[in-house]
Amino acid sequence: MNTELVVIDEKNIDDAAKASIDKAGNIIKSGGLVAFPTETVYGLGGDALNKHSSEKIYAAKGRPSDNPLIVHVSDMDALTKIVKEVPEAAKKLADAFWPGPLTMIMNKTDAVPYETTGGLDTVAIRMPNNKIALELIKASGGYIAAPSANTSGRPSPTVARYCVEDLSGKIEMIIDGGQVGIGLESTIVDLTSDEPMILRPGYITADMIKEVLGKVSIDKTIIDSTSTLKPKAPGMKYKHYAPKGELTIVQGPMEEVIKYINDKAACAKKSGKRVGVIGTDATKDKYVADIVKSLGDREDENTIAHELFKALREFDDDKVDIMFSESFDDNGIGQAIMNRLLKAAGHNVIVL
Ligand code: TXA
Ligand code: MG
């Protein structure tokens, strides 16, 4: 299949851009797939109400079909058709955070095929905060099922180049809308039981949700790597975000971390391995390795979040065999950063 690539500037959706979005909308309406930007990561979109589109999404990503997709909407009215009831909590959270990086789980109606929800009676819904995405949803009939636009298991794409790398030849169109703003996938909150529960941490933190609802719990499996319980979001059980090389997180006093990583890097280099290090602005000049990447200022967690998947992908581009990363605080959005980093490392952590 020939994959058409179009470039659209979110800040200037002119007539040509509108025509491209209409074309993309028609592709989705007629059962095809389009990768598009959101504020979190790029999504791989198909018609959420068409089971064949969802099947195509699983096939293009190489994703297990028991891992449900998020349905993207562009207005609140769209919910009526796809959920049995909009819980009060959902209305409050939508007021506070939509459009934005929050996905809410509710009970689905028959309009949503089980192919989209991985066999579940619940559906995950999000209204993304990106003009291209919102226009595309409207042009597509109102409901786009979209997982992150990467091959299953790889880091989510934060630039269109990585959608091209993973999906070229497998889908009809890729919309390049530049680098995304946030860089980590949305927070997922389950609203189908009395106590709202966070199933995947993201930019919208537990404290932010608590401020609106007064309460929220967190699925234990996402913070406790030794937990043997099954995560409530099926996707969280899979190995994820994995770069091609082997990644180890090193935790401890910074001087010791630097020394440990440099010793290990020297050993690995002697045996002919290509070594990469993930540090920060304050430490990047202290490492000796083939490639050293800074995720930015350690105190600026939004930048760290924004740079993480990009750094992991770039290590793949640079054919790095072994990687070491510093560890980060897990407060606020730091919880999402560490959740993704730990998964990328297969929970391979050295504590000094
Ligand atoms: O920011 C995002 O959420 C991005 C952009 C494209 O919107 N999308 C995204 O989708 O990250 P994906 O498919 O990579 O991750 C969806 C996660 C999976 O872990 C899946 O198991 C979970 O959401 N999920 C979807 N529907 C669910 C449901 N009904 N119950 C529990 N978990 C669900
Ligand atoms: Mg994903």
mmCIF file of C-alpha atoms and ligand atoms in Angstrom:
data_model
loop_
_atom_site.group_PDB
_atom_site.id
_atom_site.type_symbol
_atom_site.label_atom_id
_atom_site.label_comp_id
_atom_site.label_asym_id
_atom_site.label_seq_id
_atom_site.Cartn_x
_atom_site.Cartn_y
_atom_site.Cartn_z
ATOM 1 C CA MET A 1 0.000 0.000 0.000
ATOM 2 C CA ASN A 2 1.185 3.508 -0.779
ATOM 3 C CA THR A 3 1.100 5.695 2.351
ATOM 4 C CA GLU A 4 0.422 9.356 1.623
ATOM 5 C CA LEU A 5 2.299 11.820 3.859
ATOM 6 C CA VAL A 6 0.791 15.272 4.378
ATOM 7 C CA VAL A 7 2.212 18.086 6.493
ATOM 8 C CA ILE A 8 -0.208 20.342 8.405
ATOM 9 C CA ASP A 9 0.623 23.238 10.708
ATOM 10 C CA GLU A 10 -1.745 23.070 13.687
ATOM 11 C CA LYS A 11 -1.461 26.838 14.108
ATOM 12 C CA ASN A 12 -2.456 27.555 10.522
ATOM 13 C CA ILE A 13 -5.155 25.225 9.240
ATOM 14 C CA ASP A 14 -5.642 26.816 5.814
ATOM 15 C CA ASP A 15 -7.797 25.623 2.905
ATOM 16 C CA ALA A 16 -5.175 23.145 1.712
ATOM 17 C CA ALA A 17 -4.921 21.706 5.229
ATOM 18 C CA LYS A 18 -8.707 21.493 5.474
ATOM 19 C CA ALA A 19 -8.807 19.616 2.173
ATOM 20 C CA SER A 20 -6.209 17.145 3.474
ATOM 21 C CA ILE A 21 -8.166 16.649 6.692
ATOM 22 C CA ASP A 22 -11.351 16.036 4.680
ATOM 23 C CA LYS A 23 -9.519 13.491 2.592
ATOM 24 C CA ALA A 24 -8.208 11.801 5.751
ATOM 25 C CA GLY A 25 -11.733 11.831 7.203
ATOM 26 C CA ASN A 26 -13.075 10.109 4.111
ATOM 27 C CA ILE A 27 -10.345 7.469 4.331
ATOM 28 C CA ILE A 28 -11.414 6.704 7.907
ATOM 29 C CA LYS A 29 -15.137 6.761 7.022
ATOM 30 C CA SER A 30 -14.521 4.208 4.311
ATOM 31 C CA GLY A 31 -12.652 1.863 6.655
ATOM 32 C CA GLY A 32 -9.030 2.982 6.125
ATOM 33 C CA LEU A 33 -6.373 4.100 8.611
ATOM 34 C CA VAL A 34 -4.678 7.475 9.186
ATOM 35 C CA ALA A 35 -1.896 8.346 11.663
ATOM 36 C CA PHE A 36 -2.384 11.816 13.150
ATOM 37 C CA PRO A 37 -0.947 14.075 15.858
ATOM 38 C CA THR A 38 -2.515 14.576 19.288
ATOM 39 C CA GLU A 39 -1.086 16.592 22.182
ATOM 40 C CA THR A 40 0.213 13.416 23.859
ATOM 41 C CA VAL A 41 1.637 11.136 21.132
ATOM 42 C CA TYR A 42 0.709 10.333 17.513
ATOM 43 C CA GLY A 43 -2.357 8.112 17.132
ATOM 44 C CA LEU A 44 -3.204 5.454 14.543
ATOM 45 C CA GLY A 45 -6.828 6.228 13.714
ATOM 46 C CA GLY A 46 -9.678 4.186 12.298
ATOM 47 C CA ASP A 47 -13.487 4.301 12.585
ATOM 48 C CA ALA A 48 -14.171 3.219 16.186
ATOM 49 C CA LEU A 49 -17.672 2.001 15.308
ATOM 50 C CA ASN A 50 -16.489 -0.220 12.451
ATOM 51 C CA LYS A 51 -15.130 -3.556 13.685
ATOM 52 C CA HIS A 52 -13.139 -4.081 10.493
ATOM 53 C CA SER A 53 -11.268 -0.813 11.086
ATOM 54 C CA SER A 54 -10.324 -1.919 14.590
ATOM 55 C CA GLU A 55 -9.125 -5.259 13.229
ATOM 56 C CA LYS A 56 -6.975 -3.382 10.730
ATOM 57 C CA ILE A 57 -5.488 -1.257 13.522
ATOM 58 C CA TYR A 58 -4.447 -4.369 15.457
ATOM 59 C CA ALA A 59 -2.931 -5.850 12.321
ATOM 60 C CA ALA A 60 -0.996 -2.690 11.358
ATOM 61 C CA LYS A 61 0.481 -2.373 14.868
ATOM 62 C CA GLY A 62 1.038 -6.083 15.414
ATOM 63 C CA ARG A 63 -0.976 -5.610 18.608
ATOM 64 C CA PRO A 64 -2.691 -8.389 20.576
ATOM 65 C CA SER A 65 -6.443 -8.032 20.002
ATOM 66 C CA ASP A 66 -7.332 -8.276 23.713
ATOM 67 C CA ASN A 67 -5.735 -4.852 24.225
ATOM 68 C CA PRO A 68 -8.572 -2.312 23.825
ATOM 69 C CA LEU A 69 -8.414 0.941 21.865
ATOM 70 C CA ILE A 70 -9.223 4.476 23.030
ATOM 71 C CA VAL A 71 -12.164 6.140 21.252
ATOM 72 C CA HIS A 72 -11.424 9.797 20.435
ATOM 73 C CA VAL A 73 -14.334 12.263 20.302
ATOM 74 C CA SER A 74 -14.539 15.986 19.571
ATOM 75 C CA ASP A 75 -17.564 16.973 21.696
ATOM 76 C CA MET A 76 -19.534 15.829 24.733
ATOM 77 C CA ASP A 77 -22.691 15.056 22.691
ATOM 78 C CA ALA A 78 -20.791 12.210 21.052
ATOM 79 C CA LEU A 79 -20.883 10.284 24.339
ATOM 80 C CA THR A 80 -24.643 9.646 24.199
ATOM 81 C CA LYS A 81 -24.289 7.095 21.444
ATOM 82 C CA ILE A 82 -21.358 5.141 22.892
ATOM 83 C CA VAL A 83 -21.909 5.023 26.673
ATOM 84 C CA LYS A 84 -24.898 3.798 28.677
ATOM 85 C CA GLU A 85 -24.677 6.702 31.056
ATOM 86 C CA VAL A 86 -22.251 9.580 31.548
ATOM 87 C CA PRO A 87 -21.298 9.413 35.240
ATOM 88 C CA GLU A 88 -21.284 12.697 37.195
ATOM 89 C CA ALA A 89 -17.565 12.215 37.774
ATOM 90 C CA ALA A 90 -17.019 12.094 34.018
ATOM 91 C CA LYS A 91 -18.865 15.380 33.522
ATOM 92 C CA LYS A 92 -16.735 17.044 36.185
ATOM 93 C CA LEU A 93 -13.482 15.679 34.795
ATOM 94 C CA ALA A 94 -14.454 16.626 31.243
ATOM 95 C CA ASP A 95 -15.187 20.175 32.415
ATOM 96 C CA ALA A 96 -11.801 20.361 34.059
ATOM 97 C CA PHE A 97 -9.559 18.547 31.576
ATOM 98 C CA TRP A 98 -11.180 18.069 28.130
ATOM 99 C CA PRO A 99 -10.004 18.585 25.533
ATOM 100 C CA GLY A 100 -6.851 17.210 27.100
ATOM 101 C CA PRO A 101 -4.654 14.270 28.072
ATOM 102 C CA LEU A 102 -7.223 12.341 30.101
ATOM 103 C CA THR A 103 -8.955 9.109 29.037
ATOM 104 C CA MET A 104 -12.070 7.996 30.912
ATOM 105 C CA ILE A 105 -13.484 4.468 31.045
ATOM 106 C CA MET A 106 -17.271 4.101 31.025
ATOM 107 C CA ASN A 107 -19.829 1.355 30.250
ATOM 108 C CA LYS A 108 -20.293 0.962 26.508
ATOM 109 C CA THR A 109 -23.428 0.647 24.387
ATOM 110 C CA ASP A 110 -23.880 -1.822 21.537
ATOM 111 C CA ALA A 111 -22.774 0.887 19.092
ATOM 112 C CA VAL A 112 -19.155 0.179 20.059
ATOM 113 C CA PRO A 113 -18.005 -3.175 18.662
ATOM 114 C CA TYR A 114 -16.139 -5.587 20.912
ATOM 115 C CA GLU A 115 -13.320 -5.486 18.377
ATOM 116 C CA THR A 116 -12.686 -1.881 19.516
ATOM 117 C CA THR A 117 -12.854 -2.659 23.245
ATOM 118 C CA GLY A 118 -10.868 -5.891 23.148
ATOM 119 C CA GLY A 119 -13.943 -7.846 24.237
ATOM 120 C CA LEU A 120 -14.719 -5.599 27.238
ATOM 121 C CA ASP A 121 -18.126 -4.104 28.112
ATOM 122 C CA THR A 122 -16.399 -0.824 28.892
ATOM 123 C CA VAL A 123 -14.975 1.782 26.524
ATOM 124 C CA ALA A 124 -12.074 4.210 26.966
ATOM 125 C CA ILE A 125 -12.827 7.738 25.699
ATOM 126 C CA ARG A 126 -10.701 10.823 25.200
ATOM 127 C CA MET A 127 -11.105 14.288 23.665
ATOM 128 C CA PRO A 128 -7.618 15.269 22.481
ATOM 129 C CA ASN A 129 -6.368 18.840 22.704
ATOM 130 C CA ASN A 130 -5.001 19.204 19.175
ATOM 131 C CA LYS A 131 -6.804 21.112 16.421
ATOM 132 C CA ILE A 132 -5.791 18.706 13.660
ATOM 133 C CA ALA A 133 -7.062 15.766 15.714
ATOM 134 C CA LEU A 134 -10.350 17.488 16.581
ATOM 135 C CA GLU A 135 -10.996 18.481 12.965
ATOM 136 C CA LEU A 136 -10.134 14.979 11.798
ATOM 137 C CA ILE A 137 -12.556 13.419 14.300
ATOM 138 C CA LYS A 138 -15.335 15.666 12.957
ATOM 139 C CA ALA A 139 -14.449 14.859 9.348
ATOM 140 C CA SER A 140 -14.437 11.118 10.147
ATOM 141 C CA GLY A 141 -17.942 10.878 11.565
ATOM 142 C CA GLY A 142 -17.162 11.601 15.211
ATOM 143 C CA TYR A 143 -15.471 8.490 16.611
ATOM 144 C CA ILE A 144 -11.825 7.619 15.980
ATOM 145 C CA ALA A 145 -10.292 4.555 17.634
ATOM 146 C CA ALA A 146 -6.619 5.329 18.055
ATOM 147 C CA PRO A 147 -3.819 3.584 19.861
ATOM 148 C CA SER A 148 -0.382 5.168 19.785
ATOM 149 C CA ALA A 149 0.923 5.014 16.209
ATOM 150 C CA ASN A 150 3.866 2.688 16.840
ATOM 151 C CA THR A 151 4.542 -0.969 16.201
ATOM 152 C CA SER A 152 3.332 -2.766 19.333
ATOM 153 C CA GLY A 153 6.001 -2.755 22.041
ATOM 154 C CA ARG A 154 8.057 0.156 20.675
ATOM 155 C CA PRO A 155 8.201 3.670 22.177
ATOM 156 C CA SER A 156 5.182 5.809 21.194
ATOM 157 C CA PRO A 157 5.918 8.295 18.377
ATOM 158 C CA THR A 158 6.281 11.949 19.342
ATOM 159 C CA VAL A 159 7.182 12.996 15.780
ATOM 160 C CA ALA A 160 5.698 11.830 12.446
ATOM 161 C CA ARG A 161 9.036 10.383 11.325
ATOM 162 C CA TYR A 162 8.553 7.434 13.700
ATOM 163 C CA CYS A 163 5.029 6.780 12.397
ATOM 164 C CA VAL A 164 6.567 6.599 8.936
ATOM 165 C CA GLU A 165 9.209 4.187 10.226
ATOM 166 C CA ASP A 166 6.672 1.841 11.869
ATOM 167 C CA LEU A 167 3.615 2.137 9.620
ATOM 168 C CA SER A 168 4.656 3.155 6.112
ATOM 169 C CA GLY A 169 3.106 0.799 3.560
ATOM 170 C CA LYS A 170 0.556 -0.463 6.097
ATOM 171 C CA ILE A 171 -1.868 2.494 6.300
ATOM 172 C CA GLU A 172 -3.409 4.982 3.856
ATOM 173 C CA MET A 173 -2.152 8.288 5.252
ATOM 174 C CA ILE A 174 0.140 9.917 7.830
ATOM 175 C CA ILE A 175 -0.505 13.520 8.900
ATOM 176 C CA ASP A 176 2.689 15.229 10.044
ATOM 177 C CA GLY A 177 1.696 17.931 12.519
ATOM 178 C CA GLY A 178 5.163 18.479 13.977
ATOM 179 C CA GLN A 179 6.451 17.439 17.387
ATOM 180 C CA VAL A 180 3.744 16.730 19.989
ATOM 181 C CA GLY A 181 3.450 18.887 23.117
ATOM 182 C CA ILE A 182 3.387 16.389 25.980
ATOM 183 C CA GLY A 183 5.229 13.313 24.774
ATOM 184 C CA LEU A 184 3.652 10.685 27.091
ATOM 185 C CA GLU A 185 0.264 9.027 26.597
ATOM 186 C CA SER A 186 -2.873 10.236 28.396
ATOM 187 C CA THR A 187 -3.762 9.434 31.987
ATOM 188 C CA ILE A 188 -6.430 6.694 32.098
ATOM 189 C CA VAL A 189 -9.085 6.806 34.822
ATOM 190 C CA ASP A 190 -11.726 4.118 35.291
ATOM 191 C CA LEU A 191 -15.131 5.504 36.243
ATOM 192 C CA THR A 192 -17.092 2.255 36.151
ATOM 193 C CA SER A 193 -16.960 1.580 39.896
ATOM 194 C CA ASP A 194 -17.690 3.745 42.953
ATOM 195 C CA GLU A 195 -14.075 4.658 43.530
ATOM 196 C CA PRO A 196 -12.454 6.247 40.448
ATOM 197 C CA MET A 197 -9.136 4.549 39.740
ATOM 198 C CA ILE A 198 -6.096 5.588 37.699
ATOM 199 C CA LEU A 199 -5.070 2.721 35.415
ATOM 200 C CA ARG A 200 -2.235 4.524 33.634
ATOM 201 C CA PRO A 201 -0.406 7.594 34.988
ATOM 202 C CA GLY A 202 0.054 10.593 32.682
ATOM 203 C CA TYR A 203 0.191 14.370 32.533
ATOM 204 C CA ILE A 204 -3.071 14.695 34.528
ATOM 205 C CA THR A 205 -1.877 13.564 37.952
ATOM 206 C CA ALA A 206 -3.715 11.843 40.823
ATOM 207 C CA ASP A 207 -3.648 15.127 42.771
ATOM 208 C CA MET A 208 -5.272 17.010 39.885
ATOM 209 C CA ILE A 209 -8.061 14.411 39.682
ATOM 210 C CA LYS A 210 -8.478 14.381 43.460
ATOM 211 C CA GLU A 211 -8.944 18.124 43.410
ATOM 212 C CA VAL A 212 -11.948 17.695 41.100
ATOM 213 C CA LEU A 213 -13.518 14.480 42.467
ATOM 214 C CA GLY A 214 -12.350 14.536 46.066
ATOM 215 C CA LYS A 215 -11.008 10.998 45.703
ATOM 216 C CA VAL A 216 -9.115 8.705 43.339
ATOM 217 C CA SER A 217 -7.126 5.525 43.833
ATOM 218 C CA ILE A 218 -4.283 4.152 41.723
ATOM 219 C CA ASP A 219 -4.105 0.642 40.280
ATOM 220 C CA LYS A 220 -1.364 -0.861 42.450
ATOM 221 C CA THR A 221 0.187 -2.787 39.618
ATOM 222 C CA ILE A 222 1.406 0.400 37.971
ATOM 223 C CA ILE A 223 3.487 1.530 40.914
ATOM 224 C CA ASP A 224 4.593 -1.791 42.374
ATOM 225 C CA SER A 225 6.783 -3.676 39.919
ATOM 226 C CA THR A 226 6.763 -6.777 42.132
ATOM 227 C CA SER A 227 2.963 -7.007 42.076
ATOM 228 C CA THR A 228 1.633 -10.248 40.654
ATOM 229 C CA LEU A 229 -1.864 -8.812 40.160
ATOM 230 C CA LYS A 230 -3.188 -8.289 36.641
ATOM 231 C CA PRO A 231 -3.249 -4.610 35.615
ATOM 232 C CA LYS A 232 -6.791 -3.319 35.017
ATOM 233 C CA ALA A 233 -5.793 -1.685 31.713
ATOM 234 C CA PRO A 234 -4.994 -4.759 29.598
ATOM 235 C CA GLY A 235 -2.276 -2.873 27.721
ATOM 236 C CA MET A 236 -0.271 -2.260 30.872
ATOM 237 C CA LYS A 237 0.633 -5.946 31.134
ATOM 238 C CA TYR A 238 2.580 -5.969 27.906
ATOM 239 C CA LYS A 239 6.240 -5.106 27.540
ATOM 240 C CA HIS A 240 6.188 -1.568 26.250
ATOM 241 C CA TYR A 241 8.182 1.346 25.022
ATOM 242 C CA ALA A 242 11.123 -0.977 24.578
ATOM 243 C CA PRO A 243 14.125 0.348 22.702
ATOM 244 C CA LYS A 244 16.025 -2.261 20.676
ATOM 245 C CA GLY A 245 19.049 -2.254 22.995
ATOM 246 C CA GLU A 246 19.131 -3.249 26.660
ATOM 247 C CA LEU A 247 18.274 -0.476 29.125
ATOM 248 C CA THR A 248 19.228 -0.314 32.811
ATOM 249 C CA ILE A 249 18.055 2.376 35.235
ATOM 250 C CA VAL A 250 20.630 3.343 37.871
ATOM 251 C CA GLN A 251 19.363 4.846 41.131
ATOM 252 C CA GLY A 252 21.367 6.381 43.967
ATOM 253 C CA PRO A 253 23.474 9.409 44.936
ATOM 254 C CA MET A 254 24.334 11.185 41.667
ATOM 255 C CA GLU A 255 28.147 10.961 42.001
ATOM 256 C CA GLU A 256 27.873 7.189 42.500
ATOM 257 C CA VAL A 257 25.419 6.824 39.639
ATOM 258 C CA ILE A 258 27.814 8.610 37.282
ATOM 259 C CA LYS A 259 30.778 6.500 38.407
ATOM 260 C CA TYR A 260 28.799 3.247 38.109
ATOM 261 C CA ILE A 261 27.525 4.076 34.636
ATOM 262 C CA ASN A 262 30.960 5.170 33.399
ATOM 263 C CA ASP A 263 32.571 1.941 34.707
ATOM 264 C CA LYS A 264 29.909 -0.223 33.063
ATOM 265 C CA ALA A 265 30.073 1.810 29.856
ATOM 266 C CA ALA A 266 33.855 1.348 29.681
ATOM 267 C CA CYS A 267 33.472 -2.438 30.104
ATOM 268 C CA ALA A 268 30.755 -2.662 27.469
ATOM 269 C CA LYS A 269 32.783 -0.587 25.025
ATOM 270 C CA LYS A 270 35.776 -2.917 25.494
ATOM 271 C CA SER A 271 33.629 -5.816 24.378
ATOM 272 C CA GLY A 272 32.692 -3.908 21.233
ATOM 273 C CA LYS A 273 29.251 -2.720 22.352
ATOM 274 C CA ARG A 274 27.793 0.672 21.489
ATOM 275 C CA VAL A 275 26.747 2.439 24.679
ATOM 276 C CA GLY A 276 24.180 5.185 25.296
ATOM 277 C CA VAL A 277 23.441 7.160 28.450
ATOM 278 C CA ILE A 278 20.333 9.145 29.448
ATOM 279 C CA GLY A 279 21.238 11.973 31.804
ATOM 280 C CA THR A 280 20.207 15.569 32.410
ATOM 281 C CA ASP A 281 21.677 18.990 31.627
ATOM 282 C CA ALA A 282 23.590 18.967 34.923
ATOM 283 C CA THR A 283 25.246 15.581 34.355
ATOM 284 C CA LYS A 284 25.548 15.029 30.603
ATOM 285 C CA ASP A 285 29.161 16.231 30.369
ATOM 286 C CA LYS A 286 30.263 13.817 33.091
ATOM 287 C CA TYR A 287 29.512 10.645 31.131
ATOM 288 C CA VAL A 288 31.889 8.826 28.821
ATOM 289 C CA ALA A 289 29.861 6.825 26.288
ATOM 290 C CA ASP A 290 29.217 6.634 22.542
ATOM 291 C CA ILE A 291 26.059 8.721 22.839
ATOM 292 C CA VAL A 292 24.910 10.783 25.804
ATOM 293 C CA LYS A 293 21.447 12.345 25.763
ATOM 294 C CA SER A 294 20.144 14.933 28.165
ATOM 295 C CA LEU A 295 16.400 14.938 28.864
ATOM 296 C CA GLY A 296 16.767 18.551 30.066
ATOM 297 C CA ASP A 297 16.679 20.144 33.477
ATOM 298 C CA ARG A 298 15.911 17.558 36.203
ATOM 299 C CA GLU A 299 13.527 20.022 37.896
ATOM 300 C CA ASP A 300 11.555 20.571 34.674
ATOM 301 C CA GLU A 301 9.502 17.378 34.548
ATOM 302 C CA ASN A 302 7.451 18.430 31.532
ATOM 303 C CA THR A 303 10.584 18.623 29.418
ATOM 304 C CA ILE A 304 11.808 15.266 30.723
ATOM 305 C CA ALA A 305 8.421 13.731 29.766
ATOM 306 C CA HIS A 306 8.586 15.369 26.365
ATOM 307 C CA GLU A 307 12.093 14.097 25.578
ATOM 308 C CA LEU A 308 11.941 10.526 26.934
ATOM 309 C CA PHE A 309 10.355 8.571 24.048
ATOM 310 C CA LYS A 310 12.312 10.647 21.550
ATOM 311 C CA ALA A 311 15.588 9.743 23.256
ATOM 312 C CA LEU A 312 14.685 6.029 23.285
ATOM 313 C CA ARG A 313 13.836 6.142 19.576
ATOM 314 C CA GLU A 314 17.042 8.029 18.762
ATOM 315 C CA PHE A 315 19.099 5.355 20.505
ATOM 316 C CA ASP A 316 17.484 2.870 18.112
ATOM 317 C CA ASP A 317 18.381 5.117 15.156
ATOM 318 C CA ASP A 318 21.963 5.199 16.450
ATOM 319 C CA LYS A 319 22.047 1.402 16.832
ATOM 320 C CA VAL A 320 22.969 1.504 20.502
ATOM 321 C CA ASP A 321 23.360 -1.952 22.155
ATOM 322 C CA ILE A 322 23.369 -1.010 25.832
ATOM 323 C CA MET A 323 21.805 1.977 27.584
ATOM 324 C CA PHE A 324 21.922 3.363 31.091
ATOM 325 C CA SER A 325 19.533 5.963 32.462
ATOM 326 C CA GLU A 326 19.451 8.056 35.569
ATOM 327 C CA SER A 327 16.289 7.673 37.652
ATOM 328 C CA PHE A 328 13.747 10.479 38.198
ATOM 329 C CA ASP A 329 11.507 11.631 41.052
ATOM 330 C CA ASP A 330 8.111 10.010 40.929
ATOM 331 C CA ASN A 331 5.959 12.891 42.109
ATOM 332 C CA GLY A 332 3.326 14.431 39.853
ATOM 333 C CA ILE A 333 4.026 13.725 36.199
ATOM 334 C CA GLY A 334 7.223 12.026 37.415
ATOM 335 C CA GLN A 335 5.049 8.992 38.176
ATOM 336 C CA ALA A 336 4.193 8.714 34.473
ATOM 337 C CA ILE A 337 7.840 9.246 33.495
ATOM 338 C CA MET A 338 9.066 6.486 35.828
ATOM 339 C CA ASN A 339 6.198 4.167 34.789
ATOM 340 C CA ARG A 340 7.279 4.423 31.117
ATOM 341 C CA LEU A 341 11.015 4.316 31.882
ATOM 342 C CA LEU A 342 10.641 1.215 34.090
ATOM 343 C CA LYS A 343 8.641 -0.531 31.376
ATOM 344 C CA ALA A 344 11.198 0.441 28.745
ATOM 345 C CA ALA A 345 13.868 -1.089 30.978
ATOM 346 C CA GLY A 346 11.811 -4.229 31.668
ATOM 347 C CA HIS A 347 12.111 -3.184 35.367
ATOM 348 C CA ASN A 348 15.868 -3.593 35.182
ATOM 349 C CA VAL A 349 16.997 -1.264 38.002
ATOM 350 C CA ILE A 350 20.301 -1.039 39.880
ATOM 351 C CA VAL A 351 20.037 0.633 43.300
ATOM 352 C CA LEU A 352 23.365 1.902 44.629
HETATM 353 O O1 TXA B 1 -2.525 9.634 24.773
HETATM 354 C C1 TXA B 1 -3.086 8.585 24.435
HETATM 355 O O2 TXA B 1 -3.896 8.001 25.161
HETATM 356 C C2 TXA B 1 -2.754 8.015 23.044
HETATM 357 C C3 TXA B 1 -3.240 9.013 22.002
HETATM 358 C C4 TXA B 1 -3.075 8.490 20.586
HETATM 359 O O3 TXA B 1 -4.546 9.384 22.274
HETATM 360 N N1 TXA B 1 -3.311 6.721 22.867
HETATM 361 C C5 TXA B 1 -2.844 5.611 23.499
HETATM 362 O O4 TXA B 1 -3.488 4.442 23.151
HETATM 363 O O5 TXA B 1 -1.930 5.637 24.292
HETATM 364 P P1 TXA B 1 -2.876 2.984 23.432
HETATM 365 O O6 TXA B 1 -3.762 2.072 22.685
HETATM 366 O O7 TXA B 1 -1.446 2.956 23.107
HETATM 367 O O8 TXA B 1 -3.139 2.756 24.948
HETATM 368 C C6 TXA B 1 -4.455 2.542 25.414
HETATM 369 C C7 TXA B 1 -4.444 1.943 26.786
HETATM 370 C C8 TXA B 1 -4.041 0.483 26.781
HETATM 371 O O9 TXA B 1 -3.196 0.225 27.907
HETATM 372 C C9 TXA B 1 -5.401 -0.222 26.948
HETATM 373 O O10 TXA B 1 -5.264 -1.477 27.553
HETATM 374 C C10 TXA B 1 -6.161 0.771 27.812
HETATM 375 O O11 TXA B 1 -5.788 2.014 27.292
HETATM 376 N N2 TXA B 1 -7.619 0.646 27.656
HETATM 377 C C11 TXA B 1 -8.359 0.925 26.558
HETATM 378 N N3 TXA B 1 -9.651 0.647 26.767
HETATM 379 C C12 TXA B 1 -9.765 0.167 28.014
HETATM 380 C C13 TXA B 1 -10.835 -0.315 28.827
HETATM 381 N N4 TXA B 1 -12.087 -0.354 28.364
HETATM 382 N N5 TXA B 1 -10.556 -0.725 30.093
HETATM 383 C C14 TXA B 1 -9.288 -0.666 30.557
HETATM 384 N N6 TXA B 1 -8.222 -0.220 29.843
HETATM 385 C C15 TXA B 1 -8.448 0.182 28.594
HETATM 386 MG MG MG B 2 0.554 2.493 23.052
#
